[in-house]
mmCIF file of C-alpha atoms in Angstrom:
data_model
loop_
_atom_site.group_PDB
_atom_site.id
_atom_site.type_symbol
_atom_site.label_atom_id
_atom_site.label_comp_id
_atom_site.label_asym_id
_atom_site.label_seq_id
_atom_site.Cartn_x
_atom_site.Cartn_y
_atom_site.Cartn_z
ATOM 1 C CA UNK A 1 -8.113 7.027 5.450
ATOM 2 C CA UNK A 2 -6.900 10.104 4.183
ATOM 3 C CA UNK A 3 -6.520 13.354 6.534
ATOM 4 C CA UNK A 4 -7.771 16.677 5.786
ATOM 5 C CA UNK A 5 -4.894 17.444 4.433
ATOM 6 C CA UNK A 6 -4.897 14.928 1.868
ATOM 7 C CA UNK A 7 -1.978 12.797 3.742
ATOM 8 C CA UNK A 8 -2.536 8.942 4.076
ATOM 9 C CA UNK A 9 -2.032 7.701 7.645
ATOM 10 C CA UNK A 10 1.274 5.416 7.585
ATOM 11 C CA UNK A 11 3.668 3.317 9.515
ATOM 12 C CA UNK A 12 7.348 2.735 8.765
ATOM 13 C CA UNK A 13 9.690 0.049 10.099
ATOM 14 C CA UNK A 14 13.344 0.340 10.964
ATOM 15 C CA UNK A 15 14.272 -3.282 11.392
ATOM 16 C CA UNK A 16 17.670 -3.441 13.211
ATOM 17 C CA UNK A 17 19.403 -6.312 13.607
ATOM 18 C CA UNK A 18 22.414 -7.181 16.650
ATOM 19 C CA UNK A 19 24.857 -5.158 14.238
ATOM 20 C CA UNK A 20 22.641 -2.221 14.107
ATOM 21 C CA UNK A 21 22.670 -2.810 10.846
ATOM 22 C CA UNK A 22 18.890 -2.153 8.943
ATOM 23 C CA UNK A 23 16.448 -4.106 6.633
ATOM 24 C CA UNK A 24 16.300 -2.890 3.360
ATOM 25 C CA UNK A 25 13.609 -4.630 0.836
ATOM 26 C CA UNK A 26 13.952 -4.503 -2.959
ATOM 27 C CA UNK A 27 10.560 -3.805 -4.207
ATOM 28 C CA UNK A 28 9.450 -6.555 -6.351
ATOM 29 C CA UNK A 29 10.156 -6.197 -9.957
ATOM 30 C CA UNK A 30 12.099 -3.131 -9.593
ATOM 31 C CA UNK A 31 15.401 -1.865 -8.783
ATOM 32 C CA UNK A 32 14.392 0.484 -5.780
ATOM 33 C CA UNK A 33 15.140 -0.477 -2.122
ATOM 34 C CA UNK A 34 12.888 0.671 0.569
ATOM 35 C CA UNK A 35 11.920 0.207 4.349
ATOM 36 C CA UNK A 36 8.881 -1.589 5.099
ATOM 37 C CA UNK A 37 5.786 0.666 5.344
ATOM 38 C CA UNK A 38 2.200 0.616 5.043
ATOM 39 C CA UNK A 39 -1.745 2.201 5.685
ATOM 40 C CA UNK A 40 -3.299 2.275 8.977
ATOM 41 C CA UNK A 41 -6.662 0.227 8.520
ATOM 42 C CA UNK A 42 -9.935 2.234 10.055
ATOM 43 C CA UNK A 43 -10.160 0.691 13.968
ATOM 44 C CA UNK A 44 -6.184 -0.097 13.763
ATOM 45 C CA UNK A 45 -4.086 0.921 16.241
ATOM 46 C CA UNK A 46 -0.526 2.657 14.999
ATOM 47 C CA UNK A 47 1.092 -0.520 16.684
ATOM 48 C CA UNK A 48 -1.305 -2.993 15.244
ATOM 49 C CA UNK A 49 -0.954 -1.458 11.663
ATOM 50 C CA UNK A 50 2.963 -2.040 12.337
ATOM 51 C CA UNK A 51 3.072 -5.284 13.155
ATOM 52 C CA UNK A 52 0.403 -6.218 10.378
ATOM 53 C CA UNK A 53 2.612 -4.800 8.085
ATOM 54 C CA UNK A 54 5.753 -6.588 9.445
ATOM 55 C CA UNK A 55 4.042 -9.857 8.701
ATOM 56 C CA UNK A 56 2.751 -9.174 5.506
ATOM 57 C CA UNK A 57 6.169 -7.305 4.413
ATOM 58 C CA UNK A 58 8.529 -9.195 5.705
ATOM 59 C CA UNK A 59 7.364 -12.220 7.356
ATOM 60 C CA UNK A 60 8.232 -11.569 10.776
ATOM 61 C CA UNK A 61 5.799 -11.563 13.939
ATOM 62 C CA UNK A 62 5.479 -9.905 17.380
ATOM 63 C CA UNK A 63 7.790 -12.914 18.625
ATOM 64 C CA UNK A 64 10.321 -11.811 16.642
ATOM 65 C CA UNK A 65 11.143 -8.507 17.470
ATOM 66 C CA UNK A 66 10.947 -5.803 20.545
ATOM 67 C CA UNK A 67 10.143 -2.514 19.944
ATOM 68 C CA UNK A 68 12.489 0.166 21.061
ATOM 69 C CA UNK A 69 11.389 3.223 19.597
ATOM 70 C CA UNK A 70 9.185 5.485 17.282
ATOM 71 C CA UNK A 71 9.458 9.021 16.282
ATOM 72 C CA UNK A 72 7.646 11.719 18.229
ATOM 73 C CA UNK A 73 5.726 13.153 15.720
ATOM 74 C CA UNK A 74 3.790 12.179 12.301
ATOM 75 C CA UNK A 75 6.786 12.929 9.297
ATOM 76 C CA UNK A 76 5.494 13.801 5.551
ATOM 77 C CA UNK A 77 6.332 13.143 2.285
ATOM 78 C CA UNK A 78 4.594 13.945 -1.273
ATOM 79 C CA UNK A 79 3.709 11.653 -3.803
ATOM 80 C CA UNK A 80 4.767 12.773 -7.215
ATOM 81 C CA UNK A 81 1.476 13.165 -9.733
ATOM 82 C CA UNK A 82 2.777 10.704 -11.740
ATOM 83 C CA UNK A 83 2.831 8.254 -9.055
ATOM 84 C CA UNK A 84 -0.693 9.043 -8.463
ATOM 85 C CA UNK A 85 -3.816 6.813 -9.660
ATOM 86 C CA UNK A 86 -5.778 9.474 -11.593
ATOM 87 C CA UNK A 87 -9.383 8.904 -9.585
ATOM 88 C CA UNK A 88 -7.148 10.048 -6.544
ATOM 89 C CA UNK A 89 -5.590 12.902 -7.899
ATOM 90 C CA UNK A 90 -6.465 16.470 -6.341
ATOM 91 C CA UNK A 91 -7.128 15.153 -3.133
ATOM 92 C CA UNK A 92 -4.809 12.489 -2.412
ATOM 93 C CA UNK A 93 -1.113 14.602 -1.573
ATOM 94 C CA UNK A 94 1.158 11.451 0.114
ATOM 95 C CA UNK A 95 1.506 9.996 3.326
ATOM 96 C CA UNK A 96 2.010 10.661 6.778
ATOM 97 C CA UNK A 97 3.879 8.001 8.971
ATOM 98 C CA UNK A 98 4.700 7.256 12.235
ATOM 99 C CA UNK A 99 7.986 5.237 12.278
ATOM 100 C CA UNK A 100 8.910 2.644 14.756
ATOM 101 C CA UNK A 101 12.474 0.902 15.281
ATOM 102 C CA UNK A 102 12.537 -2.841 15.924
ATOM 103 C CA UNK A 103 15.172 -4.925 17.225
ATOM 104 C CA UNK A 104 15.259 -8.033 15.528
ATOM 105 C CA UNK A 105 15.508 -10.791 18.271
ATOM 106 C CA UNK A 106 14.854 -13.583 16.045
ATOM 107 C CA UNK A 107 17.095 -15.078 13.251
ATOM 108 C CA UNK A 108 17.450 -14.082 9.572
ATOM 109 C CA UNK A 109 15.778 -17.232 8.871
ATOM 110 C CA UNK A 110 12.575 -15.790 10.244
ATOM 111 C CA UNK A 111 12.338 -13.428 7.194
ATOM 112 C CA UNK A 112 10.096 -14.465 4.630
ATOM 113 C CA UNK A 113 9.279 -12.107 2.356
ATOM 114 C CA UNK A 114 6.583 -14.646 0.705
ATOM 115 C CA UNK A 115 4.125 -14.328 3.478
ATOM 116 C CA UNK A 116 1.117 -13.398 1.614
ATOM 117 C CA UNK A 117 -0.104 -14.074 -1.745
ATOM 118 C CA UNK A 118 0.964 -10.441 -3.130
ATOM 119 C CA UNK A 119 4.727 -9.859 -1.831
ATOM 120 C CA UNK A 120 6.250 -6.421 -1.526
ATOM 121 C CA UNK A 121 9.967 -7.351 -1.861
ATOM 122 C CA UNK A 122 12.140 -10.032 -3.727
ATOM 123 C CA UNK A 123 15.170 -9.372 -2.073
ATOM 124 C CA UNK A 124 16.354 -8.174 0.747
ATOM 125 C CA UNK A 125 19.353 -7.174 2.741
ATOM 126 C CA UNK A 126 21.215 -5.988 5.799
ATOM 127 C CA UNK A 127 22.916 -2.468 5.304
ATOM 128 C CA UNK A 128 25.050 -0.294 7.466
ATOM 129 C CA UNK A 129 22.439 2.319 9.504
ATOM 130 C CA UNK A 130 24.059 5.423 7.686
ATOM 131 C CA UNK A 131 24.276 3.671 4.565
ATOM 132 C CA UNK A 132 23.613 6.455 1.793
ATOM 133 C CA UNK A 133 19.940 6.799 0.800
ATOM 134 C CA UNK A 134 20.590 6.888 -3.136
ATOM 135 C CA UNK A 135 19.002 3.007 -3.085
ATOM 136 C CA UNK A 136 15.437 4.392 -2.063
ATOM 137 C CA UNK A 137 13.128 6.454 -4.619
ATOM 138 C CA UNK A 138 13.892 10.284 -4.264
ATOM 139 C CA UNK A 139 10.658 11.335 -2.927
ATOM 140 C CA UNK A 140 10.868 9.232 0.218
ATOM 141 C CA UNK A 141 14.712 10.099 1.109
ATOM 142 C CA UNK A 142 13.741 13.025 3.497
ATOM 143 C CA UNK A 143 11.855 11.279 5.229
ATOM 144 C CA UNK A 144 14.002 8.523 5.872
ATOM 145 C CA UNK A 145 16.505 11.107 6.757
ATOM 146 C CA UNK A 146 13.937 12.192 9.629
ATOM 147 C CA UNK A 147 13.393 9.070 10.530
ATOM 148 C CA UNK A 148 16.557 7.637 10.819
ATOM 149 C CA UNK A 149 18.083 10.903 12.626
ATOM 150 C CA UNK A 150 15.507 11.387 15.250
ATOM 151 C CA UNK A 151 15.824 7.213 16.059
ATOM 152 C CA UNK A 152 19.878 7.311 15.969
ATOM 153 C CA UNK A 153 19.798 8.026 19.467
ATOM 154 C CA UNK A 154 18.282 4.751 20.612
ATOM 155 C CA UNK A 155 21.288 2.742 18.682
ATOM 156 C CA UNK A 156 24.126 5.112 18.835
ATOM 157 C CA UNK A 157 24.065 7.135 22.219
ATOM 158 C CA UNK A 158 27.277 8.433 22.150
ATOM 159 C CA UNK A 159 26.458 10.356 18.726
ATOM 160 C CA UNK A 160 24.295 12.998 20.470
#
């Protein structure tokens, strides 16, 4: 579903472990890493979309995580034209995202990248919260930075 400005509603997910490291997934058959994210289906709440995407992309269920924060406003990024399907060009601009910060309360072994027939990731790892974003595709880096900065006060209150 696109809004009137051409942005698709989407949820982003930052999963933190007990060391405040965050989950990064490597896109299947590619050399780029990203944080889990996905579109909001019609009639779905943001939280419902987040839990669905969490299971589809990472294999985690609500009992494996606890929501500890979310961004206050939509964060936007534009998708470069060469990444947009031809039939969508002219009206699709990119994504608008609400980001959720989750605490993993399950185990690393609960992660399952192949919980669906069409996995998004073929590898995953924990990385320092403040790690460089150069492993992510360039057009997502700014929104990643915004979400990580806004939500960092929850994990690192002494840095504010």
